[in-house]
Amino acid sequence: MLLLQTVQALPSPLHNGELSIDAYIYLSAILFCIGLLGVLLRRNVIVLFMCIELMLNAVNLLLVALSNYHSDPAGQVFVFFVMLVAAAEATIGLSIVVMLYRNIPNTDVDIWNRLRN
Amino acid sequence: MLAIFFYIFATISVLSALSVVLFRNPVYSALGLVTTFFAIAAQYILLNAQFVAAVQVMVYAGAIMVLFLFVIMLLNLNVNNEPSRPALLQGISVATSGGMLFLVLLAAARSAGSLSPARAADNSIGLIQTLGQTLFNQYLMPFEVSSLLFLSAMVGAVMLGKKEYK
């Protein structure tokens, strides 16, 4: 509680003029593109899921930064909903992976092309 | 002072995000992802978004990563036997993501400094009290709908996890 009050007293780096919003835009663009690179480059389906979570986190960071910049709590509420959807998505996605792994014991996404027929 | 912390945590998050992509062992990727989540939670603390930071640590670094590690251990994937993509596809994916990064950075740099805050600076918006009032007044209906989403996700996970389900 004491820690939270101490942090609360500090203005954010966006408000005391130390950083501009552009620094957060650059950081989240870099993180998003690293996640995109992982989705395109990797073949293990679980690592693909992790890279999707990375992209979601990049967008969340930008939402929180803009919410703080504009002093609007709606952005952080939206981040909360994004986290809820990400949790549901990870649950369902991983249980589908486990179910498919019982039929074909492999996690290579290219092998699962045969699901098409 | 705060800008120094921003750059430290930004470096940590970018490096550990790269480790998620570049390590071939999925367990190392998962540990890199945990580090990224903690670095992003530190950014939230810097931005006075304490509720989001706490939820980030609990939901992402706690629940979701435990789920990922559980599945990795269950499927016994703790080996690096992942085949790489062909060199042409690797080049295309690196070029695609690098080109997209370049485009976004170019667009952001061109419009740098053109944004101005919509409201007066208020450092209390990330507090649980403010967010709770917004969530349960303005966004009550989406909150209730998300509980339905969770119920269906839970039922779906149980259905998919059943042994006889083919």
PDB file of C-alpha atoms in Angstrom:
ATOM      1  CA  MET A   1       0.000   0.000   0.000  1.00  0.00           C
ATOM      2  CA  LEU A   2       2.829   2.342   0.897  1.00  0.00           C
ATOM      3  CA  LEU A   3       4.578   1.474  -2.361  1.00  0.00           C
ATOM      4  CA  LEU A   4       1.437   2.175  -4.372  1.00  0.00           C
ATOM      5  CA  GLN A   5       1.006   5.565  -2.713  1.00  0.00           C
ATOM      6  CA  THR A   6       4.608   6.465  -3.429  1.00  0.00           C
ATOM      7  CA  VAL A   7       4.225   5.509  -7.064  1.00  0.00           C
ATOM      8  CA  GLN A   8       0.969   7.400  -7.272  1.00  0.00           C
ATOM      9  CA  ALA A   9       2.646  10.621  -6.193  1.00  0.00           C
ATOM     10  CA  LEU A  10       5.074  10.511  -9.100  1.00  0.00           C
ATOM     11  CA  PRO A  11       3.908  11.952 -12.399  1.00  0.00           C
ATOM     12  CA  SER A  12       4.445   9.596 -15.296  1.00  0.00           C
ATOM     13  CA  PRO A  13       7.374  10.271 -17.666  1.00  0.00           C
ATOM     14  CA  LEU A  14       4.835  11.400 -20.245  1.00  0.00           C
ATOM     15  CA  HIS A  15       3.533  14.120 -17.930  1.00  0.00           C
ATOM     16  CA  ASN A  16       6.741  15.497 -16.460  1.00  0.00           C
ATOM     17  CA  GLY A  17       8.174  16.018 -19.908  1.00  0.00           C
ATOM     18  CA  GLU A  18      10.914  13.391 -19.774  1.00  0.00           C
ATOM     19  CA  LEU A  19       9.546  11.300 -22.625  1.00  0.00           C
ATOM     20  CA  SER A  20       7.255  11.971 -25.539  1.00  0.00           C
ATOM     21  CA  ILE A  21       4.537   9.540 -26.566  1.00  0.00           C
ATOM     22  CA  ASP A  22       6.664   8.657 -29.604  1.00  0.00           C
ATOM     23  CA  ALA A  23       9.052   6.583 -27.463  1.00  0.00           C
ATOM     24  CA  TYR A  24       6.161   4.293 -26.508  1.00  0.00           C
ATOM     25  CA  ILE A  25       4.956   4.126 -30.117  1.00  0.00           C
ATOM     26  CA  TYR A  26       8.425   3.038 -31.260  1.00  0.00           C
ATOM     27  CA  LEU A  27       8.789   0.475 -28.458  1.00  0.00           C
ATOM     28  CA  SER A  28       5.434  -1.150 -29.081  1.00  0.00           C
ATOM     29  CA  ALA A  29       5.995  -1.176 -32.850  1.00  0.00           C
ATOM     30  CA  ILE A  30       9.304  -2.982 -32.294  1.00  0.00           C
ATOM     31  CA  LEU A  31       7.706  -5.523 -29.941  1.00  0.00           C
ATOM     32  CA  PHE A  32       4.789  -6.097 -32.329  1.00  0.00           C
ATOM     33  CA  CYS A  33       7.114  -6.727 -35.263  1.00  0.00           C
ATOM     34  CA  ILE A  34       9.232  -9.151 -33.215  1.00  0.00           C
ATOM     35  CA  GLY A  35       6.022 -11.070 -32.485  1.00  0.00           C
ATOM     36  CA  LEU A  36       5.095 -10.984 -36.167  1.00  0.00           C
ATOM     37  CA  LEU A  37       8.552 -12.277 -37.073  1.00  0.00           C
ATOM     38  CA  GLY A  38       8.072 -15.159 -34.659  1.00  0.00           C
ATOM     39  CA  VAL A  39       4.681 -16.077 -36.111  1.00  0.00           C
ATOM     40  CA  LEU A  40       6.137 -16.131 -39.629  1.00  0.00           C
ATOM     41  CA  LEU A  41       9.448 -17.795 -38.764  1.00  0.00           C
ATOM     42  CA  ARG A  42       8.722 -20.488 -36.206  1.00  0.00           C
ATOM     43  CA  ARG A  43       7.035 -23.821 -36.824  1.00  0.00           C
ATOM     44  CA  ASN A  44       6.293 -24.983 -33.296  1.00  0.00           C
ATOM     45  CA  VAL A  45       2.634 -24.203 -32.684  1.00  0.00           C
ATOM     46  CA  ILE A  46       3.152 -23.381 -28.998  1.00  0.00           C
ATOM     47  CA  VAL A  47       5.844 -20.829 -29.821  1.00  0.00           C
ATOM     48  CA  LEU A  48       3.414 -19.392 -32.360  1.00  0.00           C
ATOM     49  CA  PHE A  49       0.895 -18.886 -29.559  1.00  0.00           C
ATOM     50  CA  MET A  50       3.571 -17.204 -27.444  1.00  0.00           C
ATOM     51  CA  CYS A  51       4.361 -14.813 -30.286  1.00  0.00           C
ATOM     52  CA  ILE A  52       0.665 -13.942 -30.587  1.00  0.00           C
ATOM     53  CA  GLU A  53       0.674 -13.116 -26.856  1.00  0.00           C
ATOM     54  CA  LEU A  54       3.727 -10.934 -27.507  1.00  0.00           C
ATOM     55  CA  MET A  55       1.848  -8.994 -30.186  1.00  0.00           C
ATOM     56  CA  LEU A  56      -1.150  -8.572 -27.870  1.00  0.00           C
ATOM     57  CA  ASN A  57       1.181  -7.232 -25.196  1.00  0.00           C
ATOM     58  CA  ALA A  58       2.702  -4.713 -27.579  1.00  0.00           C
ATOM     59  CA  VAL A  59      -0.764  -3.371 -28.361  1.00  0.00           C
ATOM     60  CA  ASN A  60      -1.643  -3.318 -24.647  1.00  0.00           C
ATOM     61  CA  LEU A  61       1.466  -1.264 -23.890  1.00  0.00           C
ATOM     62  CA  LEU A  62       0.505   1.302 -26.510  1.00  0.00           C
ATOM     63  CA  LEU A  63      -3.083   1.434 -25.187  1.00  0.00           C
ATOM     64  CA  VAL A  64      -1.890   2.073 -21.637  1.00  0.00           C
ATOM     65  CA  ALA A  65       0.622   4.699 -22.786  1.00  0.00           C
ATOM     66  CA  LEU A  66      -2.020   6.566 -24.788  1.00  0.00           C
ATOM     67  CA  SER A  67      -4.513   6.217 -21.934  1.00  0.00           C
ATOM     68  CA  ASN A  68      -2.004   7.828 -19.588  1.00  0.00           C
ATOM     69  CA  TYR A  69      -1.129  10.477 -22.162  1.00  0.00           C
ATOM     70  CA  HIS A  70      -4.734  11.506 -22.730  1.00  0.00           C
ATOM     71  CA  SER A  71      -5.690  10.926 -19.055  1.00  0.00           C
ATOM     72  CA  ASP A  72      -8.583   8.714 -20.131  1.00  0.00           C
ATOM     73  CA  PRO A  73      -9.304   5.544 -18.117  1.00  0.00           C
ATOM     74  CA  ALA A  74     -11.168   3.898 -21.017  1.00  0.00           C
ATOM     75  CA  GLY A  75      -7.887   2.745 -22.564  1.00  0.00           C
ATOM     76  CA  GLN A  76      -6.929   0.791 -19.467  1.00  0.00           C
ATOM     77  CA  VAL A  77     -10.383  -0.765 -19.222  1.00  0.00           C
ATOM     78  CA  PHE A  78      -9.911  -1.879 -22.810  1.00  0.00           C
ATOM     79  CA  VAL A  79      -6.548  -3.424 -21.898  1.00  0.00           C
ATOM     80  CA  PHE A  80      -8.368  -5.353 -19.169  1.00  0.00           C
ATOM     81  CA  PHE A  81     -10.782  -6.779 -21.770  1.00  0.00           C
ATOM     82  CA  VAL A  82      -7.907  -7.626 -24.125  1.00  0.00           C
ATOM     83  CA  MET A  83      -6.313  -9.603 -21.295  1.00  0.00           C
ATOM     84  CA  LEU A  84      -9.591 -11.455 -20.652  1.00  0.00           C
ATOM     85  CA  VAL A  85      -9.875 -12.421 -24.310  1.00  0.00           C
ATOM     86  CA  ALA A  86      -6.195 -13.435 -24.413  1.00  0.00           C
ATOM     87  CA  ALA A  87      -6.689 -15.734 -21.434  1.00  0.00           C
ATOM     88  CA  ALA A  88      -9.741 -17.391 -23.041  1.00  0.00           C
ATOM     89  CA  GLU A  89      -7.871 -17.691 -26.352  1.00  0.00           C
ATOM     90  CA  ALA A  90      -4.832 -19.315 -24.726  1.00  0.00           C
ATOM     91  CA  THR A  91      -7.056 -21.818 -22.894  1.00  0.00           C
ATOM     92  CA  ILE A  92      -8.967 -22.899 -25.985  1.00  0.00           C
ATOM     93  CA  GLY A  93      -5.942 -22.819 -28.274  1.00  0.00           C
ATOM     94  CA  LEU A  94      -3.788 -24.924 -26.011  1.00  0.00           C
ATOM     95  CA  SER A  95      -6.541 -27.477 -25.430  1.00  0.00           C
ATOM     96  CA  ILE A  96      -6.961 -27.775 -29.216  1.00  0.00           C
ATOM     97  CA  VAL A  97      -3.184 -28.312 -29.472  1.00  0.00           C
ATOM     98  CA  VAL A  98      -3.326 -31.051 -26.827  1.00  0.00           C
ATOM     99  CA  MET A  99      -6.275 -32.699 -28.609  1.00  0.00           C
ATOM    100  CA  LEU A 100      -4.505 -32.637 -31.988  1.00  0.00           C
ATOM    101  CA  TYR A 101      -1.299 -33.914 -30.415  1.00  0.00           C
ATOM    102  CA  ARG A 102      -3.143 -37.050 -29.317  1.00  0.00           C
ATOM    103  CA  ASN A 103      -3.936 -37.850 -32.948  1.00  0.00           C
ATOM    104  CA  ILE A 104      -0.658 -36.715 -34.523  1.00  0.00           C
ATOM    105  CA  PRO A 105       2.186 -36.526 -31.996  1.00  0.00           C
ATOM    106  CA  ASN A 106       3.867 -33.509 -33.552  1.00  0.00           C
ATOM    107  CA  THR A 107       3.669 -29.762 -32.990  1.00  0.00           C
ATOM    108  CA  ASP A 108       4.798 -28.665 -36.440  1.00  0.00           C
ATOM    109  CA  VAL A 109       2.197 -26.331 -37.960  1.00  0.00           C
ATOM    110  CA  ASP A 110       3.028 -27.478 -41.483  1.00  0.00           C
ATOM    111  CA  ILE A 111       2.042 -31.071 -40.715  1.00  0.00           C
ATOM    112  CA  TRP A 112      -1.405 -29.905 -39.656  1.00  0.00           C
ATOM    113  CA  ASN A 113      -2.071 -28.746 -43.199  1.00  0.00           C
ATOM    114  CA  ARG A 114      -3.708 -32.121 -43.635  1.00  0.00           C
ATOM    115  CA  LEU A 115      -6.625 -30.885 -41.534  1.00  0.00           C
ATOM    116  CA  ARG A 116      -7.678 -29.030 -44.678  1.00  0.00           C
ATOM    117  CA  ASN A 117      -9.073 -32.160 -46.299  1.00  0.00           C
TER     118      ASN A 117
ATOM    119  CA  MET B   1      15.170   9.718 -13.911  1.00  0.00           C
ATOM    120  CA  LEU B   2      12.000   7.934 -15.048  1.00  0.00           C
ATOM    121  CA  ALA B   3      13.227   8.037 -18.639  1.00  0.00           C
ATOM    122  CA  ILE B   4      16.293   6.013 -17.599  1.00  0.00           C
ATOM    123  CA  PHE B   5      14.000   3.333 -16.167  1.00  0.00           C
ATOM    124  CA  PHE B   6      11.965   3.421 -19.378  1.00  0.00           C
ATOM    125  CA  TYR B   7      15.061   2.764 -21.492  1.00  0.00           C
ATOM    126  CA  ILE B   8      16.301  -0.010 -19.157  1.00  0.00           C
ATOM    127  CA  PHE B   9      12.979  -1.870 -19.236  1.00  0.00           C
ATOM    128  CA  ALA B  10      12.534  -1.228 -22.960  1.00  0.00           C
ATOM    129  CA  THR B  11      15.923  -2.845 -23.621  1.00  0.00           C
ATOM    130  CA  ILE B  12      15.066  -5.803 -21.403  1.00  0.00           C
ATOM    131  CA  SER B  13      11.699  -6.306 -23.107  1.00  0.00           C
ATOM    132  CA  VAL B  14      13.111  -6.102 -26.640  1.00  0.00           C
ATOM    133  CA  LEU B  15      15.990  -8.480 -25.867  1.00  0.00           C
ATOM    134  CA  SER B  16      13.772 -11.031 -24.156  1.00  0.00           C
ATOM    135  CA  ALA B  17      11.195 -10.755 -26.966  1.00  0.00           C
ATOM    136  CA  LEU B  18      13.991 -11.569 -29.408  1.00  0.00           C
ATOM    137  CA  SER B  19      14.932 -14.538 -27.240  1.00  0.00           C
ATOM    138  CA  VAL B  20      11.339 -15.829 -27.521  1.00  0.00           C
ATOM    139  CA  VAL B  21      11.720 -15.892 -31.293  1.00  0.00           C
ATOM    140  CA  LEU B  22      15.324 -17.053 -31.567  1.00  0.00           C
ATOM    141  CA  PHE B  23      15.663 -19.843 -28.979  1.00  0.00           C
ATOM    142  CA  ARG B  24      14.830 -23.213 -30.465  1.00  0.00           C
ATOM    143  CA  ASN B  25      13.894 -24.853 -27.175  1.00  0.00           C
ATOM    144  CA  PRO B  26      10.265 -23.920 -26.309  1.00  0.00           C
ATOM    145  CA  VAL B  27      11.013 -23.802 -22.573  1.00  0.00           C
ATOM    146  CA  TYR B  28      13.617 -21.079 -23.133  1.00  0.00           C
ATOM    147  CA  SER B  29      11.102 -19.227 -25.306  1.00  0.00           C
ATOM    148  CA  ALA B  30       8.550 -19.419 -22.494  1.00  0.00           C
ATOM    149  CA  LEU B  31      11.067 -18.059 -19.966  1.00  0.00           C
ATOM    150  CA  GLY B  32      11.922 -15.216 -22.346  1.00  0.00           C
ATOM    151  CA  LEU B  33       8.214 -14.452 -22.621  1.00  0.00           C
ATOM    152  CA  VAL B  34       7.897 -14.310 -18.806  1.00  0.00           C
ATOM    153  CA  THR B  35      10.762 -11.787 -18.729  1.00  0.00           C
ATOM    154  CA  THR B  36       9.015  -9.726 -21.406  1.00  0.00           C
ATOM    155  CA  PHE B  37       5.785  -9.724 -19.411  1.00  0.00           C
ATOM    156  CA  PHE B  38       7.568  -8.525 -16.280  1.00  0.00           C
ATOM    157  CA  ALA B  39       9.379  -5.783 -18.204  1.00  0.00           C
ATOM    158  CA  ILE B  40       6.058  -4.625 -19.674  1.00  0.00           C
ATOM    159  CA  ALA B  41       4.504  -4.694 -16.186  1.00  0.00           C
ATOM    160  CA  ALA B  42       7.334  -2.395 -15.079  1.00  0.00           C
ATOM    161  CA  GLN B  43       6.441  -0.043 -17.926  1.00  0.00           C
ATOM    162  CA  TYR B  44       2.842  -0.032 -16.651  1.00  0.00           C
ATOM    163  CA  ILE B  45       4.087   0.913 -13.176  1.00  0.00           C
ATOM    164  CA  LEU B  46       6.053   3.783 -14.733  1.00  0.00           C
ATOM    165  CA  LEU B  47       2.860   4.879 -16.493  1.00  0.00           C
ATOM    166  CA  ASN B  48       0.940   4.879 -13.166  1.00  0.00           C
ATOM    167  CA  ALA B  49      -1.254   2.021 -14.405  1.00  0.00           C
ATOM    168  CA  GLN B  50      -1.039   0.014 -11.205  1.00  0.00           C
ATOM    169  CA  PHE B  51      -4.164  -2.071 -11.704  1.00  0.00           C
ATOM    170  CA  VAL B  52      -3.105  -3.103 -15.208  1.00  0.00           C
ATOM    171  CA  ALA B  53       0.394  -3.905 -13.923  1.00  0.00           C
ATOM    172  CA  ALA B  54      -1.006  -6.163 -11.185  1.00  0.00           C
ATOM    173  CA  VAL B  55      -3.344  -7.895 -13.630  1.00  0.00           C
ATOM    174  CA  GLN B  56      -0.476  -8.302 -16.092  1.00  0.00           C
ATOM    175  CA  VAL B  57       1.659 -10.091 -13.494  1.00  0.00           C
ATOM    176  CA  MET B  58      -1.211 -12.232 -12.232  1.00  0.00           C
ATOM    177  CA  VAL B  59      -2.926 -13.153 -15.508  1.00  0.00           C
ATOM    178  CA  TYR B  60      -0.081 -13.178 -18.025  1.00  0.00           C
ATOM    179  CA  ALA B  61       3.025 -14.051 -16.024  1.00  0.00           C
ATOM    180  CA  GLY B  62       0.967 -16.220 -13.678  1.00  0.00           C
ATOM    181  CA  ALA B  63      -1.937 -17.987 -15.331  1.00  0.00           C
ATOM    182  CA  ILE B  64      -1.166 -17.923 -19.056  1.00  0.00           C
ATOM    183  CA  MET B  65       2.528 -18.765 -18.729  1.00  0.00           C
ATOM    184  CA  VAL B  66       1.800 -21.605 -16.300  1.00  0.00           C
ATOM    185  CA  LEU B  67      -0.636 -22.935 -18.893  1.00  0.00           C
ATOM    186  CA  PHE B  68       2.002 -22.714 -21.630  1.00  0.00           C
ATOM    187  CA  LEU B  69       4.688 -24.381 -19.523  1.00  0.00           C
ATOM    188  CA  PHE B  70       2.212 -27.050 -18.416  1.00  0.00           C
ATOM    189  CA  VAL B  71       1.392 -27.920 -22.037  1.00  0.00           C
ATOM    190  CA  ILE B  72       5.099 -27.907 -23.003  1.00  0.00           C
ATOM    191  CA  MET B  73       5.886 -30.307 -20.171  1.00  0.00           C
ATOM    192  CA  LEU B  74       2.777 -32.439 -20.856  1.00  0.00           C
ATOM    193  CA  LEU B  75       3.686 -32.875 -24.522  1.00  0.00           C
ATOM    194  CA  ASN B  76       7.349 -33.388 -23.551  1.00  0.00           C
ATOM    195  CA  LEU B  77       8.607 -30.706 -25.932  1.00  0.00           C
ATOM    196  CA  ASN B  78      11.701 -29.922 -23.881  1.00  0.00           C
ATOM    197  CA  VAL B  79      13.965 -30.731 -26.828  1.00  0.00           C
ATOM    198  CA  ASN B  80      14.972 -28.628 -29.796  1.00  0.00           C
ATOM    199  CA  ASN B  81      13.883 -30.843 -32.665  1.00  0.00           C
ATOM    200  CA  GLU B  82      11.989 -28.108 -34.471  1.00  0.00           C
ATOM    201  CA  PRO B  83      12.905 -28.101 -38.182  1.00  0.00           C
ATOM    202  CA  SER B  84      13.647 -24.686 -39.636  1.00  0.00           C
ATOM    203  CA  ARG B  85      11.731 -23.282 -42.512  1.00  0.00           C
ATOM    204  CA  PRO B  86      13.382 -23.186 -45.950  1.00  0.00           C
ATOM    205  CA  ALA B  87      15.833 -20.323 -46.404  1.00  0.00           C
ATOM    206  CA  LEU B  88      13.577 -18.579 -48.923  1.00  0.00           C
ATOM    207  CA  LEU B  89      10.623 -18.554 -46.508  1.00  0.00           C
ATOM    208  CA  GLN B  90      12.894 -17.350 -43.709  1.00  0.00           C
ATOM    209  CA  GLY B  91      14.058 -14.489 -45.897  1.00  0.00           C
ATOM    210  CA  ILE B  92      10.479 -13.610 -46.824  1.00  0.00           C
ATOM    211  CA  SER B  93       9.340 -13.580 -43.200  1.00  0.00           C
ATOM    212  CA  VAL B  94      12.273 -11.478 -42.028  1.00  0.00           C
ATOM    213  CA  ALA B  95      11.713  -9.086 -44.942  1.00  0.00           C
ATOM    214  CA  THR B  96       7.970  -8.876 -44.216  1.00  0.00           C
ATOM    215  CA  SER B  97       8.300  -8.116 -40.515  1.00  0.00           C
ATOM    216  CA  GLY B  98      11.314  -5.862 -40.996  1.00  0.00           C
ATOM    217  CA  GLY B  99       9.579  -3.965 -43.767  1.00  0.00           C
ATOM    218  CA  MET B 100       6.452  -3.571 -41.646  1.00  0.00           C
ATOM    219  CA  LEU B 101       8.564  -2.302 -38.744  1.00  0.00           C
ATOM    220  CA  PHE B 102      10.281   0.151 -41.088  1.00  0.00           C
ATOM    221  CA  LEU B 103       6.940   1.406 -42.445  1.00  0.00           C
ATOM    222  CA  VAL B 104       5.422   1.872 -38.987  1.00  0.00           C
ATOM    223  CA  LEU B 105       8.532   3.603 -37.638  1.00  0.00           C
ATOM    224  CA  LEU B 106       8.647   5.856 -40.694  1.00  0.00           C
ATOM    225  CA  ALA B 107       4.989   6.786 -40.299  1.00  0.00           C
ATOM    226  CA  ALA B 108       5.457   7.384 -36.569  1.00  0.00           C
ATOM    227  CA  ALA B 109       8.576   9.489 -37.132  1.00  0.00           C
ATOM    228  CA  ARG B 110       6.864  11.598 -39.790  1.00  0.00           C
ATOM    229  CA  SER B 111       3.990  12.477 -37.470  1.00  0.00           C
ATOM    230  CA  ALA B 112       6.181  12.767 -34.368  1.00  0.00           C
ATOM    231  CA  GLY B 113       5.149  15.532 -32.026  1.00  0.00           C
ATOM    232  CA  SER B 114       1.856  16.173 -33.779  1.00  0.00           C
ATOM    233  CA  LEU B 115      -0.194  14.520 -31.011  1.00  0.00           C
ATOM    234  CA  SER B 116      -1.384  16.577 -28.071  1.00  0.00           C
ATOM    235  CA  PRO B 117      -3.162  15.372 -24.911  1.00  0.00           C
ATOM    236  CA  ALA B 118      -6.938  15.423 -25.088  1.00  0.00           C
ATOM    237  CA  ARG B 119      -7.375  16.296 -21.406  1.00  0.00           C
ATOM    238  CA  ALA B 120      -5.412  17.890 -18.615  1.00  0.00           C
ATOM    239  CA  ALA B 121      -2.795  15.633 -17.022  1.00  0.00           C
ATOM    240  CA  ASP B 122      -4.270  13.428 -14.313  1.00  0.00           C
ATOM    241  CA  ASN B 123      -2.060  10.826 -12.705  1.00  0.00           C
ATOM    242  CA  SER B 124      -4.839   9.067 -10.793  1.00  0.00           C
ATOM    243  CA  ILE B 125      -6.555   7.377 -13.731  1.00  0.00           C
ATOM    244  CA  GLY B 126      -4.650   4.094 -13.360  1.00  0.00           C
ATOM    245  CA  LEU B 127      -5.748   3.622  -9.757  1.00  0.00           C
ATOM    246  CA  ILE B 128      -8.079   0.789  -8.948  1.00  0.00           C
ATOM    247  CA  GLN B 129     -10.712   3.199  -7.643  1.00  0.00           C
ATOM    248  CA  THR B 130     -10.933   5.185 -10.880  1.00  0.00           C
ATOM    249  CA  LEU B 131     -10.767   2.133 -13.113  1.00  0.00           C
ATOM    250  CA  GLY B 132     -13.393   0.327 -11.047  1.00  0.00           C
ATOM    251  CA  GLN B 133     -15.788   3.232 -11.343  1.00  0.00           C
ATOM    252  CA  THR B 134     -15.280   3.371 -15.100  1.00  0.00           C
ATOM    253  CA  LEU B 135     -15.554  -0.397 -15.494  1.00  0.00           C
ATOM    254  CA  PHE B 136     -18.723  -0.821 -13.436  1.00  0.00           C
ATOM    255  CA  ASN B 137     -20.538   2.241 -14.695  1.00  0.00           C
ATOM    256  CA  GLN B 138     -19.648   2.828 -18.304  1.00  0.00           C
ATOM    257  CA  TYR B 139     -18.484  -0.678 -19.256  1.00  0.00           C
ATOM    258  CA  LEU B 140     -20.749  -2.851 -17.092  1.00  0.00           C
ATOM    259  CA  MET B 141     -22.379  -4.630 -20.023  1.00  0.00           C
ATOM    260  CA  PRO B 142     -19.096  -5.687 -21.743  1.00  0.00           C
ATOM    261  CA  PHE B 143     -17.856  -6.883 -18.349  1.00  0.00           C
ATOM    262  CA  GLU B 144     -20.878  -9.152 -17.920  1.00  0.00           C
ATOM    263  CA  VAL B 145     -20.574 -10.408 -21.500  1.00  0.00           C
ATOM    264  CA  SER B 146     -16.920 -11.271 -20.883  1.00  0.00           C
ATOM    265  CA  SER B 147     -18.003 -13.539 -18.031  1.00  0.00           C
ATOM    266  CA  LEU B 148     -20.152 -15.408 -20.587  1.00  0.00           C
ATOM    267  CA  LEU B 149     -17.079 -15.644 -22.826  1.00  0.00           C
ATOM    268  CA  PHE B 150     -15.147 -17.182 -19.967  1.00  0.00           C
ATOM    269  CA  LEU B 151     -17.911 -19.671 -19.227  1.00  0.00           C
ATOM    270  CA  SER B 152     -17.961 -20.806 -22.853  1.00  0.00           C
ATOM    271  CA  ALA B 153     -14.148 -20.990 -22.918  1.00  0.00           C
ATOM    272  CA  MET B 154     -14.200 -23.164 -19.813  1.00  0.00           C
ATOM    273  CA  VAL B 155     -16.861 -25.495 -21.241  1.00  0.00           C
ATOM    274  CA  GLY B 156     -14.968 -25.655 -24.532  1.00  0.00           C
ATOM    275  CA  ALA B 157     -11.663 -26.477 -22.834  1.00  0.00           C
ATOM    276  CA  VAL B 158     -13.283 -29.275 -20.833  1.00  0.00           C
ATOM    277  CA  MET B 159     -14.981 -30.652 -23.957  1.00  0.00           C
ATOM    278  CA  LEU B 160     -11.770 -30.561 -25.998  1.00  0.00           C
ATOM    279  CA  GLY B 161      -9.749 -32.090 -23.209  1.00  0.00           C
ATOM    280  CA  LYS B 162     -11.968 -35.144 -22.787  1.00  0.00           C
ATOM    281  CA  LYS B 163     -10.281 -38.399 -23.726  1.00  0.00           C
ATOM    282  CA  GLU B 164     -13.036 -39.795 -25.967  1.00  0.00           C
ATOM    283  CA  TYR B 165     -13.509 -36.596 -27.949  1.00  0.00           C
ATOM    284  CA  LYS B 166     -12.330 -37.229 -31.512  1.00  0.00           C
TER     285      LYS B 166
END
